[in-house]
CSV table of C-alpha atoms in Angstrom, one decimal:
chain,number,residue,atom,x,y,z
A,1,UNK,CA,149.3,99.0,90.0
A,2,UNK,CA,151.0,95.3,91.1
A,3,UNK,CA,153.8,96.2,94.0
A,4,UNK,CA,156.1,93.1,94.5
A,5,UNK,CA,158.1,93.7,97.6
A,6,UNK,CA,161.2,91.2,98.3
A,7,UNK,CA,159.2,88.3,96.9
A,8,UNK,CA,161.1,84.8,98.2
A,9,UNK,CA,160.4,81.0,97.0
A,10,UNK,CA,162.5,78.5,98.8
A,11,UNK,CA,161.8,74.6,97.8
A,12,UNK,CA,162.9,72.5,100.4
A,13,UNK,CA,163.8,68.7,100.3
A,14,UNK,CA,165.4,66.0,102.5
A,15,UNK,CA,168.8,66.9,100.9
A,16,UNK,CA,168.6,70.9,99.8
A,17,UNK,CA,167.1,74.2,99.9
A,18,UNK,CA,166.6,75.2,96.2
A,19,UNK,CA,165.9,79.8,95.7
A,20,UNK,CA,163.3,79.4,93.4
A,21,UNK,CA,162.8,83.3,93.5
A,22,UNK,CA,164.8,85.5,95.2
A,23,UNK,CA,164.0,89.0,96.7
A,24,UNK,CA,162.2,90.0,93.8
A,25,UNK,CA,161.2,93.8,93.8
A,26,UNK,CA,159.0,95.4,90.9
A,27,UNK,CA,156.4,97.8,90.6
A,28,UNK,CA,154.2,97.2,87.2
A,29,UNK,CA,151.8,100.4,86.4
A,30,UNK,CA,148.3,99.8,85.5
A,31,UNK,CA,147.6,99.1,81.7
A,32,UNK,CA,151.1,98.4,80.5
A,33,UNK,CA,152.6,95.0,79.1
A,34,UNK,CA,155.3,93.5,81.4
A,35,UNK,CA,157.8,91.5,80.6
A,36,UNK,CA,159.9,88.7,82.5
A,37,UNK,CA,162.8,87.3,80.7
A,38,UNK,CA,165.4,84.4,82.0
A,39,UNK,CA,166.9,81.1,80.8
A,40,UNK,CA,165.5,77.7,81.8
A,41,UNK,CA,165.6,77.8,85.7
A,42,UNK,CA,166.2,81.7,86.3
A,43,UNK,CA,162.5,81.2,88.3
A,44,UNK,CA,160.4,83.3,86.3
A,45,UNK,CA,157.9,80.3,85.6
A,46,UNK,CA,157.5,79.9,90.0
A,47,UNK,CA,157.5,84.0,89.9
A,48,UNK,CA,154.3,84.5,87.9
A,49,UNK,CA,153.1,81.6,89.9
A,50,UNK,CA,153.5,83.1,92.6
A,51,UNK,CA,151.5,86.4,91.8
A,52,UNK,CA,148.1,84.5,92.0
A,53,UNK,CA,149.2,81.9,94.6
A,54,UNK,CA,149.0,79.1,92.3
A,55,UNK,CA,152.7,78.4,94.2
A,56,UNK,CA,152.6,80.3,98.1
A,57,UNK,CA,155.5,82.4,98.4
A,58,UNK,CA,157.9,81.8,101.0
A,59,UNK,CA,158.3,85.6,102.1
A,60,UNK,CA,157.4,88.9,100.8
A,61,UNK,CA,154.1,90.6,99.5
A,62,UNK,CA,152.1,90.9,96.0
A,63,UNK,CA,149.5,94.1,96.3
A,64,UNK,CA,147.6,94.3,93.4
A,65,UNK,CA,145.3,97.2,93.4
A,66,UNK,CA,146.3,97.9,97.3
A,67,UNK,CA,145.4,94.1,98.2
A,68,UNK,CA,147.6,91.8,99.7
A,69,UNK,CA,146.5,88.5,98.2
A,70,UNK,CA,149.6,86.9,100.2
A,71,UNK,CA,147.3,87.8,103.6
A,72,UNK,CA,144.0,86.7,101.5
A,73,UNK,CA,142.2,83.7,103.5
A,74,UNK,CA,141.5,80.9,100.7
A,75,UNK,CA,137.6,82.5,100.2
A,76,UNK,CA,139.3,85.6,99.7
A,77,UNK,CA,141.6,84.6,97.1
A,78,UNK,CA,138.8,82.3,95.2
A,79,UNK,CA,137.4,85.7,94.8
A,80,UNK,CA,141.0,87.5,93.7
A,81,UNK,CA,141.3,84.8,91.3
A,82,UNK,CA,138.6,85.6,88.9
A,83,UNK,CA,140.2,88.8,88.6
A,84,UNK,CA,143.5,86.9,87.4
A,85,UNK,CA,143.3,85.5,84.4
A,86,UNK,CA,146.3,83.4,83.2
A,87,UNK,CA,147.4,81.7,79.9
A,88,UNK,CA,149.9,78.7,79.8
A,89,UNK,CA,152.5,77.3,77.4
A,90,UNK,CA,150.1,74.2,76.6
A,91,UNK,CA,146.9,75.7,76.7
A,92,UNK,CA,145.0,73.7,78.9
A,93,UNK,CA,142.0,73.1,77.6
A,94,UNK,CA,139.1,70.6,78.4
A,95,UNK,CA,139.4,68.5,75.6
A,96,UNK,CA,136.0,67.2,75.8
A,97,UNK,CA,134.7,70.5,75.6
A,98,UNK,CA,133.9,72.3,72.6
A,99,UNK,CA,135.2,76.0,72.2
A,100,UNK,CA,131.9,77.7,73.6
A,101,UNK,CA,132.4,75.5,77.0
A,102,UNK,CA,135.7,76.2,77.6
A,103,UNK,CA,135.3,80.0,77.1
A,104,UNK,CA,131.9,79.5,79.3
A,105,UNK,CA,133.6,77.4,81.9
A,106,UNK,CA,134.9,79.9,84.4
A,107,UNK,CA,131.5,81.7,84.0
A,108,UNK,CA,129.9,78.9,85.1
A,109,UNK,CA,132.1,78.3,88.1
A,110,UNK,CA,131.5,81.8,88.9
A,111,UNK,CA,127.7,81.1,89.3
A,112,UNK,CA,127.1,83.7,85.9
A,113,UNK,CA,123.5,83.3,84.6
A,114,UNK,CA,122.7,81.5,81.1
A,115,UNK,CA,121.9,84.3,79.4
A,116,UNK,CA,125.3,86.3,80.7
A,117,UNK,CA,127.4,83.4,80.1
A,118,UNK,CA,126.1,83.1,76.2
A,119,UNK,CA,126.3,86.7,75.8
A,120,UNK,CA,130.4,87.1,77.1
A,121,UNK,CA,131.3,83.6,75.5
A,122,UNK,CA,129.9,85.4,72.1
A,123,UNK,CA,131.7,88.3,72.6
A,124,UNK,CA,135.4,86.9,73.4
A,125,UNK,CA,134.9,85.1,70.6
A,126,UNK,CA,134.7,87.3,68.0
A,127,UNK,CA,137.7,89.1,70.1
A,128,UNK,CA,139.9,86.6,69.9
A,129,UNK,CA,139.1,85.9,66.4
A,130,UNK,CA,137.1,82.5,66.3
A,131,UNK,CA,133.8,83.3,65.0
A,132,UNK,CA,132.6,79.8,63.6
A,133,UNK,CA,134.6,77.7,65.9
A,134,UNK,CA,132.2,77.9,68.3
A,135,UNK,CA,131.8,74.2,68.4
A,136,UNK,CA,134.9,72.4,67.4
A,137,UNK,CA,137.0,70.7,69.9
A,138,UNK,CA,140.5,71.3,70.5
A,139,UNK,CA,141.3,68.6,68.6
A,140,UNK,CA,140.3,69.8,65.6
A,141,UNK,CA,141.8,72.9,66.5
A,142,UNK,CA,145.1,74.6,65.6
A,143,UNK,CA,148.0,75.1,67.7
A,144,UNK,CA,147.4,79.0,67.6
A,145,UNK,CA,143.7,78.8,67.7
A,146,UNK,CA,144.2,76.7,70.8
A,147,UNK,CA,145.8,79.5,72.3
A,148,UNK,CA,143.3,82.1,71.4
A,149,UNK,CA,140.7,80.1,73.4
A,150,UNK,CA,143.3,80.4,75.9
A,151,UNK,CA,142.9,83.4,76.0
A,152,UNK,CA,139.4,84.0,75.7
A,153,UNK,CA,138.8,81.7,79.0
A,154,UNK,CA,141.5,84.2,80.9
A,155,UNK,CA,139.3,86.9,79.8
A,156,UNK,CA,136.0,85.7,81.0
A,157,UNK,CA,135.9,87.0,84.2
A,158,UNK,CA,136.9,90.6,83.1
A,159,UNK,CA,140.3,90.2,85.1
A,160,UNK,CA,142.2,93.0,86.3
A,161,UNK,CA,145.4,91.3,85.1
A,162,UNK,CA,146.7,88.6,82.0
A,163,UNK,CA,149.1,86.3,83.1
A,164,UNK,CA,150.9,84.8,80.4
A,165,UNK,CA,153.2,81.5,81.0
A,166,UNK,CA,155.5,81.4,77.8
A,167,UNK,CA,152.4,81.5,76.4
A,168,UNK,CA,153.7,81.2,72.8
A,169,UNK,CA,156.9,79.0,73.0
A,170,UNK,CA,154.9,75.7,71.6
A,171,UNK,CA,153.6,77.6,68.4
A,172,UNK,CA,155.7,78.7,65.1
A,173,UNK,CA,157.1,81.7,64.6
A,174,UNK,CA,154.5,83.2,62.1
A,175,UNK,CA,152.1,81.8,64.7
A,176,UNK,CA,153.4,83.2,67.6
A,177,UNK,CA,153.3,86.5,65.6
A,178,UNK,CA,150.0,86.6,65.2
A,179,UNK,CA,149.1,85.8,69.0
A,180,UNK,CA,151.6,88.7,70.1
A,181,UNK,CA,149.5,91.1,68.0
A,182,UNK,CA,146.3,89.9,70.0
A,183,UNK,CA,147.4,90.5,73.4
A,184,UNK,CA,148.8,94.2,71.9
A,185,UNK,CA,145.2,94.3,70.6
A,186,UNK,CA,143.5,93.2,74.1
A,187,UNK,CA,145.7,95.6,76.1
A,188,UNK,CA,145.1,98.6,74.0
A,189,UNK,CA,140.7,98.0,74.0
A,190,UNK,CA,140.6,96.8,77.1
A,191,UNK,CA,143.6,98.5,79.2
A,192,UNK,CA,144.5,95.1,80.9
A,193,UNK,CA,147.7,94.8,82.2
A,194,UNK,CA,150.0,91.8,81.0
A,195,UNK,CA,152.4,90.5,82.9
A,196,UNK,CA,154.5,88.2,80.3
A,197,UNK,CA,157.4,85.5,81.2
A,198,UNK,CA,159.3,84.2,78.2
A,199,UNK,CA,162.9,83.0,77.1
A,200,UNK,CA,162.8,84.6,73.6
A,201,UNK,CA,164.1,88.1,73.5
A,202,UNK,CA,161.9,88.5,70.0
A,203,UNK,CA,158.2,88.7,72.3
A,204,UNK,CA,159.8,91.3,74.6
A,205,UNK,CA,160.5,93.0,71.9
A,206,UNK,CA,157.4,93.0,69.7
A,207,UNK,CA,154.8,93.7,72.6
A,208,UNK,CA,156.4,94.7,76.1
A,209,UNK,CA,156.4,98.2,77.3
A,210,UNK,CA,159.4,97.4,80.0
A,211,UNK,CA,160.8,94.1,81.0
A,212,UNK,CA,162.2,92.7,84.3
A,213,UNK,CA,165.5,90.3,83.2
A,214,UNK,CA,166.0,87.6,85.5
A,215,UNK,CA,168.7,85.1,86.5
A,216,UNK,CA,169.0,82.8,89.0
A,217,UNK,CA,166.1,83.3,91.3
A,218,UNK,CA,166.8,87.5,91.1
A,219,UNK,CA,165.7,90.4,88.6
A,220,UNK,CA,169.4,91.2,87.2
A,221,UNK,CA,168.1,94.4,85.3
A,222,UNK,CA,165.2,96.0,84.8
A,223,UNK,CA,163.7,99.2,82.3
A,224,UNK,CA,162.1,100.3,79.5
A,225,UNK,CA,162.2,97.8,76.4
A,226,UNK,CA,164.2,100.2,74.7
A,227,UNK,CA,166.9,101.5,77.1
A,228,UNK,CA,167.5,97.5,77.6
A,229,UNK,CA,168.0,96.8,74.2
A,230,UNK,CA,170.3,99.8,73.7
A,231,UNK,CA,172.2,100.2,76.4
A,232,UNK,CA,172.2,96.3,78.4
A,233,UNK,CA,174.3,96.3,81.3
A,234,UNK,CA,174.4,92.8,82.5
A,235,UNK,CA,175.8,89.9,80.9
A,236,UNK,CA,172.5,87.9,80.8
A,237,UNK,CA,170.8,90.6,79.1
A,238,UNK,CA,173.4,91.5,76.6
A,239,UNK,CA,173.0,87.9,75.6
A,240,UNK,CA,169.7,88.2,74.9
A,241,UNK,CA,170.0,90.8,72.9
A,242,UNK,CA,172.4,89.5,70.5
A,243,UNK,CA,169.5,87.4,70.0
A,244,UNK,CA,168.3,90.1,68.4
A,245,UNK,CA,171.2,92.5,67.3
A,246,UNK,CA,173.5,89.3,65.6
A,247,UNK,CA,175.9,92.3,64.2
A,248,UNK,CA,177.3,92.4,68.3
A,249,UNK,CA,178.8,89.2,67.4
A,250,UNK,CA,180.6,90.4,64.5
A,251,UNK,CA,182.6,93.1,65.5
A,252,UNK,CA,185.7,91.4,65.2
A,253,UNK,CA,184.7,90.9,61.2
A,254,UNK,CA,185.5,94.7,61.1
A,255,UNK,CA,189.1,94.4,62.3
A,256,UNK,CA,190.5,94.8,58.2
A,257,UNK,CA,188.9,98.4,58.4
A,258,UNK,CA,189.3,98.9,62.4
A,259,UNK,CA,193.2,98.6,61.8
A,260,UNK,CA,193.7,100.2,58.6
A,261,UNK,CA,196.4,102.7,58.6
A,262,UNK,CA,194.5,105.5,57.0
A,263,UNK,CA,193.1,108.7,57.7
A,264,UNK,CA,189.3,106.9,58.6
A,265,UNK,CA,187.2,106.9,61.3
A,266,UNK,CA,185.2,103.3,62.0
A,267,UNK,CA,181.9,104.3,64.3
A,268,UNK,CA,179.4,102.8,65.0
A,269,UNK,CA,176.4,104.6,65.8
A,270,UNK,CA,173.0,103.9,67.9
A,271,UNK,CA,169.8,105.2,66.0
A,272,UNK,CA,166.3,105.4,68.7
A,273,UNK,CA,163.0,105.8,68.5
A,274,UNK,CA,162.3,108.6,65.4
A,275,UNK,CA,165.8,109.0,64.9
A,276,UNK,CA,165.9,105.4,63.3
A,277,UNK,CA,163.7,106.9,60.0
A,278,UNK,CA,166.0,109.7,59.5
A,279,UNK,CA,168.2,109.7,56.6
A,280,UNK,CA,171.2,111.1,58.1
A,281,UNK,CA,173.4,109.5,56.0
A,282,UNK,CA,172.5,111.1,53.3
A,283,UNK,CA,172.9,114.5,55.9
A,284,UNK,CA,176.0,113.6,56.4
A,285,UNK,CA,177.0,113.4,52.7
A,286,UNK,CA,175.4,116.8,51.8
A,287,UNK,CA,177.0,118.7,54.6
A,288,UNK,CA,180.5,117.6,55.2
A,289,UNK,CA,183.3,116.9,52.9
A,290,UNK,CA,183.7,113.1,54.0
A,291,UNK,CA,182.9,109.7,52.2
A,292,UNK,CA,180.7,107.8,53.9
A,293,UNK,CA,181.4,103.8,53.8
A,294,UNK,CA,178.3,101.8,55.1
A,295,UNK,CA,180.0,98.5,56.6
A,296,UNK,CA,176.3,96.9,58.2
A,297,UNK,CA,173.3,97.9,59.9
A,298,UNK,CA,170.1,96.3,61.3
A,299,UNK,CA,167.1,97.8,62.6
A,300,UNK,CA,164.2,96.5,64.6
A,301,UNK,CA,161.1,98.0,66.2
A,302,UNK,CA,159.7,98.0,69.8
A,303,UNK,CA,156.6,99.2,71.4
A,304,UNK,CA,158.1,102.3,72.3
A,305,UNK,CA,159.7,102.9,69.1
A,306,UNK,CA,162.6,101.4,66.5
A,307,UNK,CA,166.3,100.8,67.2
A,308,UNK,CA,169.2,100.5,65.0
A,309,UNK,CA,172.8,99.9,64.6
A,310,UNK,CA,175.4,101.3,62.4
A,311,UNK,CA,178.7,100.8,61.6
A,312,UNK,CA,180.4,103.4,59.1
A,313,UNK,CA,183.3,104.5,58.3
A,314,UNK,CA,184.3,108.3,57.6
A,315,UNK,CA,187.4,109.5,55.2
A,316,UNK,CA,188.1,112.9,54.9
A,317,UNK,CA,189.8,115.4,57.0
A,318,UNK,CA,190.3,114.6,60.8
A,319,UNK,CA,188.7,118.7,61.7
A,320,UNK,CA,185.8,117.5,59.3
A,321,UNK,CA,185.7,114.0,60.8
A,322,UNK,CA,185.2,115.6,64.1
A,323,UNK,CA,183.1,118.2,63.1
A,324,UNK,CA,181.1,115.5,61.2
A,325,UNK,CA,180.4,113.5,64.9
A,326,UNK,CA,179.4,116.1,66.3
A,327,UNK,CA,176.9,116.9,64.0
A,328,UNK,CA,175.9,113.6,64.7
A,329,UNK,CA,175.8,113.6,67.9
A,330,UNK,CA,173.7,116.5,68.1
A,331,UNK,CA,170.9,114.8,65.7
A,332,UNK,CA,170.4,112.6,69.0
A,333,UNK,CA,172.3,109.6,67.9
A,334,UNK,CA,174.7,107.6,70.0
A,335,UNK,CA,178.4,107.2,68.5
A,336,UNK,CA,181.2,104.9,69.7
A,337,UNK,CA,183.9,105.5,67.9
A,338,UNK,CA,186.1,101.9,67.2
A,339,UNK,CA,189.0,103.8,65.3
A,340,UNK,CA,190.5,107.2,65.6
A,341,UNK,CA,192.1,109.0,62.3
């Protein structure tokens, strides 16, 4: 487990004192995927700099595993370090290395024998998908394949946790895909916990177990992926979400049925986790004496399960209408009704 306990960052110069990070609290349980999420300049890039020292916080205390690395003396944390691996945004490599060396280099550095070093480097490469590429360069590399020697280097050393610094906003989307579904992969064989700072709602979606939502300098909200996604509270998040969820933006399109003067009921309704597969619209239809009018909808998955949105509108008979959301209701689905019969 990593216990962050009122974590501070102040930058100081002639003229100001800039927050960087502010009183950050979190606790992130062994073996899960993390997630930090904030605009340009909420601090979340100084935050996971922070957790191996790379930047020396200002107050507070990071215990990973029951180890203060903020009261580490520098031959301490040398130590630490090998047991935090980090990926970045531009990958870093030594571009005058091939693949093998760059894999091997923090094995080196660690004093690992030959015949360890060739052993590991093989290994990580065939996790990380890059059997062959053993000798290229980075420059005849890929911008994903880059990445997976990225993150093949971070995994050298066996670390106890990932770091990753946007470590897909440079590559395309079908690339970054295919690098989320890695890490998912490396967390689940090797149980590594993944702490993750992004500014794209789609990568805390896809791969993050909770996620930590952060704006200026201090973690606004904070949950499981999906409870976030559902049910955001502050403004921040509920923009990032539309992100995701573009039919929040268009509620106003449903004003011609919202304000109809007719005996309909506009909901909209909040499927989760197995309810999202179930076809209760078609329940709906079979049990109650109601049409059912299907205005839009969108579904997308998370690690912890899918979420949708619904918006419907019910005719019929305002006992059956009622009667009819509360058979919903009772199915396990959230309803907000936008217009009474």
């Amino acid at each position: 487990m990593i216990q962050i306990k009122n974590l501070k960052k102040v930058f100081e110069t002639k003229k100001q004192k800039v927050q960087a990070v502010d009183d950050v609290s979190l606790e992130i349980e062994q073996g899960e995927i993390f997630g930090v999420i904030g605009y340009s300049g909420a601090g979340k890039s100084t935050f996971i700099r922070l957790i191996n020292r790379l930047e020396e916080p200002t107050s507070g205390s990071i215990e990973i595993h029951d180890k203060d690395i903020t009261k580490m003396s520098a031959s301490e944390l040398r130590l630490k370090r090998q047991k935090i691996g980090m990926i970045f945004q531009h990958f870093n490599l030594l571009w005058s290395r091939t693949v093998f060396d760059n894999i091997a280099f923090p094995l080196e550095i660690a004093g690992a024998p030959k015949a360890k070093i060739k052993e590991k480097v093989k290994e990580l490469i065939h996790l990380v998908g890059l059997s062959g590429k053993e000798s290229n360069y980075p420059s005849q590399l890929s911008g994903g394949q880059k990445q997976r020697v990225g993150i093949a280097r971070a995994l050298a050393n066996d670390p106890e946790v990932l770091l990753c610094d946007e470590a897909t906003s440079a590559l395309d989307p079908e690339t970054t895909d295919d690098i989320l579904d890695l890490l998912v992969s490396i967390n689940k064989k090797l149980g590594l916990t993944i702490i993750l700072i992004t500014h794209e709602m789609h990568v805390i979606q896809k791969i993050c177990h909770r996620v930590a939502v952060m704006e200026n300098g201090k973690v606004v909200e904070t949950g499981e992926v999906l409870d976030v996604f559902v049910r955001p509270q502050s403004k921040t998040t509920k923009r990032f979400v539309q992100q995701l969820n573009p039919l929040e933006h268009e509620q106003d399109k449903l004003k011609e049925f919202i304000n109809q003067h007719d005996d309909s009921e506009v909901i909209k309704l909040h499927f989760i986790g197995n309810n999202a597969k179930r076809a209760l619209i078609s329940e709906i239809a079979k049990n109650f004496e109601v049409e059912v009018n299907i205005l839009q909808g969108s579904i997308a998955p998370t690690q912890e399960g899918s979420y949708g949105t619904l918006y419907i509108q019910l005719n019929g008979n305002s006992n059956v209408l009622t009667d009819t959301i509360h058979y919903i209701q009772k199915a396990g689905v959230e309803v907000e009704v936008l217009k009474h019969a």
